[in-house]
Coordinates of C-alpha atoms in Angstrom, one line a residue:
X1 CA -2.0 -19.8 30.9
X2 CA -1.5 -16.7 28.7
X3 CA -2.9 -16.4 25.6
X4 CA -0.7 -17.6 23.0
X5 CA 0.7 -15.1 20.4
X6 CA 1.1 -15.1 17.0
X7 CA 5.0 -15.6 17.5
X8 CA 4.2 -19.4 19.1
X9 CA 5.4 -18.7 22.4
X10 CA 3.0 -17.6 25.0
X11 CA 5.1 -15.0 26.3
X12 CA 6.1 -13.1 23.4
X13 CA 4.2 -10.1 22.1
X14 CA 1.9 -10.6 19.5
X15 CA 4.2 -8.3 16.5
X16 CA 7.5 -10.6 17.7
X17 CA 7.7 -13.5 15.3
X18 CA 9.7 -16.5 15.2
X19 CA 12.7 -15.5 13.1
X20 CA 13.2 -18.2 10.6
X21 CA 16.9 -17.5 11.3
X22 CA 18.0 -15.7 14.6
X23 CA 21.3 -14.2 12.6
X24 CA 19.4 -11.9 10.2
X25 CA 20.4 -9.0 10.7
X26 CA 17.0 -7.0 10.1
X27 CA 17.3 -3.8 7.8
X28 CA 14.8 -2.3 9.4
X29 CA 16.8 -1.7 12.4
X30 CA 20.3 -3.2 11.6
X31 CA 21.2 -0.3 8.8
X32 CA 23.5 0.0 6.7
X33 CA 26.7 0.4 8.5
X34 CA 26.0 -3.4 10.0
X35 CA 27.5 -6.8 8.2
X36 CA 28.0 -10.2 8.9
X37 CA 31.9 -10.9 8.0
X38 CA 33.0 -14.3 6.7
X39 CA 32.9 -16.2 9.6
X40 CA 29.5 -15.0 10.8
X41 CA 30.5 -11.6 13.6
X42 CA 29.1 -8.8 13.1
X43 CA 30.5 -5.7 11.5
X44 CA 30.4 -2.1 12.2
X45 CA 31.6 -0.7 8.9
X46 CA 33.4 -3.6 8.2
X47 CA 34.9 -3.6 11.9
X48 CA 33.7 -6.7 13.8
X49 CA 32.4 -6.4 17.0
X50 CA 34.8 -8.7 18.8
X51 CA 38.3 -6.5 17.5
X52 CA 35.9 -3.3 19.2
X53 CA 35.0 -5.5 22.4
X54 CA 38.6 -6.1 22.4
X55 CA 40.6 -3.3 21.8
X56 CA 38.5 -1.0 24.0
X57 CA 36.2 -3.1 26.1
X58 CA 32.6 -3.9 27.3
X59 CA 30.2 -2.6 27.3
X60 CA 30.8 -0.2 25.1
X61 CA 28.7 2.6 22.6
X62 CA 29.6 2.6 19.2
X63 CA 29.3 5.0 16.6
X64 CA 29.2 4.8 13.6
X65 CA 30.4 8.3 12.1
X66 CA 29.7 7.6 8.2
X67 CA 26.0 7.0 9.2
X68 CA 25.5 9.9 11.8
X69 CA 27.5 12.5 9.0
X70 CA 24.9 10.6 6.6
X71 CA 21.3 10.9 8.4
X72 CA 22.3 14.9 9.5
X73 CA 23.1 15.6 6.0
X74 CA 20.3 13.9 4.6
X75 CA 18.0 15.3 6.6
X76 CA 19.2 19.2 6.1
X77 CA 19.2 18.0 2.4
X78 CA 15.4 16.3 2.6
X79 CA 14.3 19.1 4.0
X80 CA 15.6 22.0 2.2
X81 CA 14.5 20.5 -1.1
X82 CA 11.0 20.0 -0.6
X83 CA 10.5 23.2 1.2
X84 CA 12.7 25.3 -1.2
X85 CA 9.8 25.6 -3.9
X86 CA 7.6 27.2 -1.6
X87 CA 9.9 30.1 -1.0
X88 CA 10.9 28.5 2.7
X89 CA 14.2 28.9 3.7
X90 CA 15.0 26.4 6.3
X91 CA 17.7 25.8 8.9
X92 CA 18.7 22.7 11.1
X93 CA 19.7 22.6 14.4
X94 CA 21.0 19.2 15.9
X95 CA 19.6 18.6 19.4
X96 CA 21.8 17.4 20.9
X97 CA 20.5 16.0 24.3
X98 CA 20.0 13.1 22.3
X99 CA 23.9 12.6 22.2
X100 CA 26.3 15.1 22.6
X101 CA 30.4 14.8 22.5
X102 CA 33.0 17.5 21.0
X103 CA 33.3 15.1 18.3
X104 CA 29.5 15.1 17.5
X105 CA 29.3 18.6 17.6
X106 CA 31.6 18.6 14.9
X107 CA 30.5 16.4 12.9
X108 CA 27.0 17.8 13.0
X109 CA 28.4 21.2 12.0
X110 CA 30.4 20.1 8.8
X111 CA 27.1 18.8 7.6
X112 CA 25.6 22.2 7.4
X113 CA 23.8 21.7 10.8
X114 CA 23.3 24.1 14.0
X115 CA 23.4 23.2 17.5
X116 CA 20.6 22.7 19.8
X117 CA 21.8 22.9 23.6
X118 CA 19.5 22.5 26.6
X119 CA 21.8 23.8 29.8
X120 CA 25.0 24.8 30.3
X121 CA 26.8 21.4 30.1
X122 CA 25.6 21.1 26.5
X123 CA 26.5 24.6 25.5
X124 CA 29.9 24.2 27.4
X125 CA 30.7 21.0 25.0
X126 CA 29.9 22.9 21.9
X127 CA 31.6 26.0 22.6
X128 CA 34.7 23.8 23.1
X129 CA 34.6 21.7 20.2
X130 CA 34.5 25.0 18.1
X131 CA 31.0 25.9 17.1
X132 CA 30.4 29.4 16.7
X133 CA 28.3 30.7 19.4
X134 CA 25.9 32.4 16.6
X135 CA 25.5 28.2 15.4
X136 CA 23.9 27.8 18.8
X137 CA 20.6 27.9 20.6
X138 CA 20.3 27.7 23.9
X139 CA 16.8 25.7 25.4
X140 CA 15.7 25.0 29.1
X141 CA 12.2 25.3 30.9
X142 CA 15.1 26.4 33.9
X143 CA 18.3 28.4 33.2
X144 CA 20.2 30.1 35.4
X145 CA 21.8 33.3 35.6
X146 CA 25.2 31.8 34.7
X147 CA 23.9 30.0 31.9
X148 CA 22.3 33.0 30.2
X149 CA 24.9 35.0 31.1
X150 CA 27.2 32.9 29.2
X151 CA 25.1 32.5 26.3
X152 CA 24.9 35.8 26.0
X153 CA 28.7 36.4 25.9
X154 CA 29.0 33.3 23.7
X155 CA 26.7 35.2 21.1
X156 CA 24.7 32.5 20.7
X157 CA 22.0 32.8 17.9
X158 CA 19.2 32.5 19.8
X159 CA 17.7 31.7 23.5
X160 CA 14.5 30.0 23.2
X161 CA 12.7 31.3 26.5
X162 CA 10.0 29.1 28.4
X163 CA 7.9 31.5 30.4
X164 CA 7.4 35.1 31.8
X165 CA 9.4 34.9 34.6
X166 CA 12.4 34.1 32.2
X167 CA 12.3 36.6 29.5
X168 CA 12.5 39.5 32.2
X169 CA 15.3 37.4 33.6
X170 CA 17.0 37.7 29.8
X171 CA 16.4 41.4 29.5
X172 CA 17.6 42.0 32.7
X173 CA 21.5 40.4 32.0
X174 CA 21.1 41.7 28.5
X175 CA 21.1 45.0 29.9
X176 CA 24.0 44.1 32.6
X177 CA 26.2 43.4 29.3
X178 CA 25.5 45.9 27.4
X179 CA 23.8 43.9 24.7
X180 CA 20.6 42.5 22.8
X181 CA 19.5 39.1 23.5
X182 CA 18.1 37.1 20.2
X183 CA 15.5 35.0 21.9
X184 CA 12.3 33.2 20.2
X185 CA 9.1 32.4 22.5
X186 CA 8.2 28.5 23.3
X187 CA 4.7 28.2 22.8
X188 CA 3.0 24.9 23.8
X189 CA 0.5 24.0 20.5
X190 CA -2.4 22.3 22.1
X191 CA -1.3 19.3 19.4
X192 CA -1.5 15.6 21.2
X193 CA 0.9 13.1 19.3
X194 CA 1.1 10.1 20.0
X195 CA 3.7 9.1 22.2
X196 CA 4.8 8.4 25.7
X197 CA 3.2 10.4 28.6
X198 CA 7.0 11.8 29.5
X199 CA 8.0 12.6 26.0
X200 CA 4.8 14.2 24.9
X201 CA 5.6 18.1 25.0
X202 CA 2.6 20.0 23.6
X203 CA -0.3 19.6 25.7
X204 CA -1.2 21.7 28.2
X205 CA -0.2 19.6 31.4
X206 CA 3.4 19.7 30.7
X207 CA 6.5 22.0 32.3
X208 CA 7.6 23.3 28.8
X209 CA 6.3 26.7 27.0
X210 CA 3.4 29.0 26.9
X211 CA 0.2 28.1 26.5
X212 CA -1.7 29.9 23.3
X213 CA -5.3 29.1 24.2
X214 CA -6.5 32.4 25.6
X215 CA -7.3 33.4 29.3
X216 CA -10.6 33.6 31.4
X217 CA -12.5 36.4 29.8
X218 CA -11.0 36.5 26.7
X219 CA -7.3 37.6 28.3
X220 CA -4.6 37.4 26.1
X221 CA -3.1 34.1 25.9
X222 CA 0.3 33.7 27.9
X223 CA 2.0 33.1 25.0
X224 CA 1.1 36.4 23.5
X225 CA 1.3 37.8 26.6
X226 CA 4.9 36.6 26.3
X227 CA 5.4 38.5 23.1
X228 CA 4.3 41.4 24.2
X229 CA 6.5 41.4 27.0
X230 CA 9.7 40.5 24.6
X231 CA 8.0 43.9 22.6
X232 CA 8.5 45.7 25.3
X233 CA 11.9 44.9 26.4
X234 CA 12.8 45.5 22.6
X235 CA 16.0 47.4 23.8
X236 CA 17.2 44.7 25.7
X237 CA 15.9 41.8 23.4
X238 CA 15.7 40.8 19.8
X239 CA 12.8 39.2 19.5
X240 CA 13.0 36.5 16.4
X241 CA 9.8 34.4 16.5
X242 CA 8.3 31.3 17.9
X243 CA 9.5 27.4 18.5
X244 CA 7.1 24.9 19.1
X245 CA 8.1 21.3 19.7
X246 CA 5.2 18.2 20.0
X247 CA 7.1 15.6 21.8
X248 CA 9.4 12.0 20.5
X249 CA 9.4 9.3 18.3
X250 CA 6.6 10.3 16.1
X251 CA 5.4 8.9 12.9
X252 CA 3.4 11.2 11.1
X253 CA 3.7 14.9 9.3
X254 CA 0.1 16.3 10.8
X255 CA 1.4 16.7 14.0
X256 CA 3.9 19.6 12.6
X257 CA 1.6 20.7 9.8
X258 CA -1.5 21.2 12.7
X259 CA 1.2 22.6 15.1
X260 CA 2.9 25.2 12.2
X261 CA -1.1 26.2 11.5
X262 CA -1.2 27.0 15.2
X263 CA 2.1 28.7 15.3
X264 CA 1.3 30.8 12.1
X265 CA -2.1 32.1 13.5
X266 CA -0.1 33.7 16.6
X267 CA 2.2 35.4 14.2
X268 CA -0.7 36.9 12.3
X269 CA -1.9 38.3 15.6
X270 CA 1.0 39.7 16.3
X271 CA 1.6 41.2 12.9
X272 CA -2.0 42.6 13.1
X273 CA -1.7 44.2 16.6
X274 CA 1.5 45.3 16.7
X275 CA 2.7 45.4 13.3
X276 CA 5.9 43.3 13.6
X277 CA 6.7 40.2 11.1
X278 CA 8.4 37.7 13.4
X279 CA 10.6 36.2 11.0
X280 CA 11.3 32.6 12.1
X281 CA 9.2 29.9 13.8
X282 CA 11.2 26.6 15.2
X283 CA 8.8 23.4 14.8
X284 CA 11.0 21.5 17.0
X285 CA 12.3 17.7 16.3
X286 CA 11.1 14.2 17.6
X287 CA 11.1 12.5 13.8
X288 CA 11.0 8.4 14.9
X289 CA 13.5 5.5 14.4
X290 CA 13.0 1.9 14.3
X291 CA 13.6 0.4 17.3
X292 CA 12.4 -3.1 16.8
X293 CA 10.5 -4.9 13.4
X294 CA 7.4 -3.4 15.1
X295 CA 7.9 0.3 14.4
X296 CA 7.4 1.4 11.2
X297 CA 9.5 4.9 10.5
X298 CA 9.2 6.7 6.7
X299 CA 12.3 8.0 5.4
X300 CA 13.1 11.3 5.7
X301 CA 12.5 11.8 1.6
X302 CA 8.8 11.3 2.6
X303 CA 8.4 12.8 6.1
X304 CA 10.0 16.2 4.5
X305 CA 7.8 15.6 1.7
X306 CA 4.3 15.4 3.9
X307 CA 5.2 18.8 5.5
X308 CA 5.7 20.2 2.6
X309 CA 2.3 19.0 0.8
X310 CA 0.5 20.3 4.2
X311 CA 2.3 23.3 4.1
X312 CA 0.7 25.4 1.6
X313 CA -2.6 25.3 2.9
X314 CA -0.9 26.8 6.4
X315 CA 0.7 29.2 4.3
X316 CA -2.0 30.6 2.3
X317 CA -3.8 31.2 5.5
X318 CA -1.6 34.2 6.3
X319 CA -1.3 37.7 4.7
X320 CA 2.4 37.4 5.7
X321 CA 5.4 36.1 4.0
X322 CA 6.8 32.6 5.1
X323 CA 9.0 32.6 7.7
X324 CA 12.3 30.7 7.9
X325 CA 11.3 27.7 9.5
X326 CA 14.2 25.2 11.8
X327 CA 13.9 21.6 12.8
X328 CA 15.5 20.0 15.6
X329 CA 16.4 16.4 15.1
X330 CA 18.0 14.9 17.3
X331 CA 16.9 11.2 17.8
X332 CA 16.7 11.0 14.0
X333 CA 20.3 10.9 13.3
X334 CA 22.0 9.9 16.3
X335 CA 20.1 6.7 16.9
X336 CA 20.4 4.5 14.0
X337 CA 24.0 5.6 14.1
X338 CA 25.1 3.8 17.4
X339 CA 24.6 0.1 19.1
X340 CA 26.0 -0.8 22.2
X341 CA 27.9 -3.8 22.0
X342 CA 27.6 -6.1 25.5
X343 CA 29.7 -9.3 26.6
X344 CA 26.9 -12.4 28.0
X345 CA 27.3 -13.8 31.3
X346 CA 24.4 -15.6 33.3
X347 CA 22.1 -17.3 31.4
X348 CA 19.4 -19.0 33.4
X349 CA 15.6 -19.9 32.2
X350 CA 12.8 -19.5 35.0
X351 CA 9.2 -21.4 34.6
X352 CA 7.0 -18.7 35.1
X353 CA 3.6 -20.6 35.2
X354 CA 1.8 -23.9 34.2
X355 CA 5.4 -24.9 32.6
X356 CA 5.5 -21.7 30.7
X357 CA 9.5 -21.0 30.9
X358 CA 11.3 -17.6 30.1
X359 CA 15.2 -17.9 29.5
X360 CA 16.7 -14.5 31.1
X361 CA 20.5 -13.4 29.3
X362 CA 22.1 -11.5 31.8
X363 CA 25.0 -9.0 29.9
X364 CA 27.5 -6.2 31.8
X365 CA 25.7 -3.4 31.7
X366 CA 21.9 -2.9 32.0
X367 CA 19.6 0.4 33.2
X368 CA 22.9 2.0 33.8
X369 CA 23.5 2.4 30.5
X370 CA 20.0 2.7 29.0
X371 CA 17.5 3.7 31.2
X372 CA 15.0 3.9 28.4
X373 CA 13.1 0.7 28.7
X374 CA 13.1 1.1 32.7
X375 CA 11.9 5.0 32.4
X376 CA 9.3 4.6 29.3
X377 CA 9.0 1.2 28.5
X378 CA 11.2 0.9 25.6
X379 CA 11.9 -1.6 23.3
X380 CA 14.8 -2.7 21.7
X381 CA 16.0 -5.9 19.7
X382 CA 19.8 -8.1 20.0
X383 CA 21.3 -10.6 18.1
X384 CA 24.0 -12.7 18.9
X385 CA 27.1 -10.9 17.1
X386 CA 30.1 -12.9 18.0
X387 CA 28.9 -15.7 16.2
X388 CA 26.8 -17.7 13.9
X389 CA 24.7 -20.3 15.8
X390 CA 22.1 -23.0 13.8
X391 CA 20.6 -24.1 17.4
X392 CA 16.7 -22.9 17.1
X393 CA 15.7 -19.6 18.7
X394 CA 14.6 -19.3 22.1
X395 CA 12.4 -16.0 23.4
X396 CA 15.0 -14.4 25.8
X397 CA 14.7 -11.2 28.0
X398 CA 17.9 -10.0 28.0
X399 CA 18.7 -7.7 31.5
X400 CA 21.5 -6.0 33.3
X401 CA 23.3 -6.4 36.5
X402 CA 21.8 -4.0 38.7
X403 CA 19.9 -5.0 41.7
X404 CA 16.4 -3.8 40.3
X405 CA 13.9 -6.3 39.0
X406 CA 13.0 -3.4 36.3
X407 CA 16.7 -4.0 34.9
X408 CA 15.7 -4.6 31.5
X409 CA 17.8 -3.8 27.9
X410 CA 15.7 -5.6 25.6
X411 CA 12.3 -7.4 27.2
X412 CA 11.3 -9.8 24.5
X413 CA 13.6 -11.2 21.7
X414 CA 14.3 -14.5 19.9
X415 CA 18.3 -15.6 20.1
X416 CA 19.9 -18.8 19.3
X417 CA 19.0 -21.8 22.2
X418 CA 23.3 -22.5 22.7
X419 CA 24.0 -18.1 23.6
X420 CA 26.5 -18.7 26.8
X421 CA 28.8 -17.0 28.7
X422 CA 31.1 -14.8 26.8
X423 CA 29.2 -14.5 23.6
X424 CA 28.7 -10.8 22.7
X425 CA 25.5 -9.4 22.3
X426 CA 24.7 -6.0 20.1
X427 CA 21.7 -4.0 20.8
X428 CA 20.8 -1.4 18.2
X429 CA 19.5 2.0 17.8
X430 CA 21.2 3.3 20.7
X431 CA 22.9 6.3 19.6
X432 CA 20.2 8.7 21.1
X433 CA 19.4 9.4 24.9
X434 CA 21.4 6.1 26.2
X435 CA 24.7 7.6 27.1
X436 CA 23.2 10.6 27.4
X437 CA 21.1 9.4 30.6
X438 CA 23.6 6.9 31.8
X439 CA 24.7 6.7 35.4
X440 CA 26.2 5.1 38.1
X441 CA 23.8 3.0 39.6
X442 CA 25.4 0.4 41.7
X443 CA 28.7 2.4 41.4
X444 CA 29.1 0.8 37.7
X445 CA 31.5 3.1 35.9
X446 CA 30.0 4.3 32.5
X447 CA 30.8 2.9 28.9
X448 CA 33.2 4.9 26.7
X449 CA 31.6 6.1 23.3
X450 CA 33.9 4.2 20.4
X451 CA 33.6 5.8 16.9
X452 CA 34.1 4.0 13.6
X453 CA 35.1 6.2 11.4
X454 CA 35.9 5.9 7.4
X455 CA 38.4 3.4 6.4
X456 CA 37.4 1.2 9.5
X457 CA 39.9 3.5 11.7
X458 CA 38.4 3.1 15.6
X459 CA 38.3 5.9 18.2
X460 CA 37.2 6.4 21.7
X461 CA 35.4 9.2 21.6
X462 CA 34.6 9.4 25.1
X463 CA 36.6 7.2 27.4
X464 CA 35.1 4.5 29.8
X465 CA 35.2 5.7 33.2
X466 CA 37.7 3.4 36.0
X467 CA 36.6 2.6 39.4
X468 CA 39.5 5.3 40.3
X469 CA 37.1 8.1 38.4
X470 CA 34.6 6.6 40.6
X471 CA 36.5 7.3 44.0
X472 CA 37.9 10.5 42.4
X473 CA 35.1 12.6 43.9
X474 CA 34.0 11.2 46.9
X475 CA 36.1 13.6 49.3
X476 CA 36.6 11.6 52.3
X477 CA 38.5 8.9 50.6

């Protein structure tokens, strides 16, 4: 028999307590823009989940706009006030893999924030919803000729290049259009944080950047190797520093101070060899959320208030002057900002040994939807939103309807013993990297994005996809 938990079911992971009532919304997920209204459903500024299920469907994203404007301004704001007094000048460029619409871009560039695209797509959607190509970077371990090519025409601000191969590639169409291409070398850090395998991005073993530990024989590192050959395309490109980024979801401030050291000490050797002060260095994004009561993220008061405490020391290590540092947050603000909202249908409780039982809620979406738990394990937390029940919680895994056994949205959580077909369930925190790796497995046509927006005024955003989108493209039809 498993070992029993701390939560009093033998099933249920040891940080998952009983909650003494399984309609507490939990404010260390459930912010601010959630509510219980007076007859116990749940609010999305102050627009309950039922009108949202009901006026544009399920499942269905929802955004909340007041809190994704909020989180981008307050992190620009965090940021540029405790780096300020150390003569930084700081930018911040959304990234927006993590979700990206017109609307988003927008929003995003109101509150003082730049745009971080990774392929054409990306760049595509910003360019159309009116960001100035100079507001723009363009990433990708992989872009094509037509993608730099319209970057380049775009006048985007920078292109963030990812190995030799690539920058040649970039001189080479820079040259075609007559032009000079801003571009800032990715350089992988050496700096291990603690995360998952597949969001880790600055260890060695990984598709992204050039290495700076130094060849066989004391060779040049490729990343300085990478500079030099930026140097010496210097008609053809503009070569404004170095970006780092150390992967997702992480905690702590030593990560980017350790990584910035790193950073700095290639930009000393290039100022020493070659007398040139590269002006800016990127140290990417991947600031955590809470996902469930067992993550613990620090405000963003505190996290821009570590860097800068670490910072100095970095600094005073160089002859130069400090460069214009830029963040990329992406997760950050988009993923406290959204929830998907889901409508219950099987519900059906499965002995899984010695009389052990698990109760599995089956909603209308699943892995389509968010692949997260399925691809890295993630975990998430529900509550019952339609509705107030008093029956006593039950540990629930809540899964989708595809045909995979690994078709799981939230793997352990307590909700009420009476949840039945119909209820609606909300998942939170799933602003970031749900819709934006959603497909359609089992032909299930994608959610539309809603967004609430000020005065309780909803919008689809995106619209939900109909079986005839589905058909629309196969061409023998």
């Amino acid at each position: 028999m498993p070992e029993q938990s701390v939560s009093g079911h033998p099933l249920a992971p040891a940080w998952l307590p009983v909650p003494p009532d399984a309609a507490t919304l939990d404010p260390v997920v459930f912010t601010s823009q959630y509510a219980r209204d007076a007859s116990g459903c749940v609010t999305v500024d102050g627009v309950p989940v039922t009108e949202l299920a009901r006026r544009h469907g399920s499942p269905a994203y929802v955004v909340s706009e007041r809190t994704f404007r909020s989180r981008a301004r307050g992190f620009r704001e965090a940021f540029e006030r405790a780096l300020s007094p150390l003569g930084v000048d700081v930018a911040v460029y959304y990234a927006s893999k993590a979700l990206l619409t017109s609307a988003v871009a927008r929003w995003a560039l109101a509150e003082g924030l730049s745009i971080d695209t990774a392929s054409g797509g990306e760049l595509a959607v910003a360019l159309a919803a009116g960001v100035p190509g100079e507001r723009i970077a363009l990433h990708g371990n992989n872009k094509s000729a037509a993608e730099i090519t319209t970057a380049l025409r775009a006048g985007v601000g920078r292109i963030v290049v990812d190995s030799l191969a690539e920058i040649e590639l970039v001189a080479a169409l820079a040259r075609e259009l007559g032009t000079r291409a801003p571009v800032m070398v990715r350089v992988t850090p050496g700096v291990h944080a603690s995360t998952h395998e597949f969001i880790a991005t600055a260890h060695e073993d990984q598709k992204f950047g050039l290495s700076l530990a130094a060849g066989a024989e004391g060779e040049d590192s490729p990343a300085l190797q990478a500079v030099v050959s930026c140097l010496d395309a210097a008609d053809a490109l503009d070569l404004r520093g170095l970006h780092c980024h150390i992967g997702s979801q992480i905690f702590a401030a030593e990560g980017f101070a350790q990584a910035a050291q790193r950073v700095l000490a290639l930009r000393e050797a290039v100022a020493s060899r070659w007398d040139v002060v590269l002006p800016e260095v990127d140290l990417g994004g991947g600031h955590g959320v809470a996902y469930t009561a067992a993550d613990s993220p620090r405000g963003v008061e505190e996290i821009a208030a570590d860097l800068a405490a670490l910072l100095p020391a970095v600094l005073e290590s160089s002859s130069l002057p400090a460069p214009h540092l830029s963040f990329e947050p992406g997760r950050y603000i988009a993923g406290p900002a959204g929830c998907t909202v889901y409508t219950v249908g099987t519900v059906k409780t499965v002995t899984v040994e010695q009389g052990v039982q698990r109760r599995y809620v089956s909603v209308d979406g699943g892995m389509s939807d968010n692949a997260r738990p399925v691809l890295y394990g993630a975990d998430y937390t529900a509550v019952l939103a339609n509705r107030v029940s008093h029956e006593a919680p039950v540990l629930s895994r809540v899964v989708g309807k595809h045909c995979e056994s690994g078709d799981v949205v939230v793997k352990d959580v307590y909700l009420p013993g009476d949840v039945q077909r119909g209820d609606l369930l909300v998942v939170p925190v799933t602003g970031a990297y749900c819709w934006s790796l959603s497909s359609n497995y089992n032909w299930l046509p994608r959610p539309g994005i809603v967004a609430v927006g000020e005065g309780g005024a909803s919008r689809e955003i995106v619209r939900r996809e109909s079986v005839a989108d589905l058909l629309a493209r196969d061409c023998e039809i």
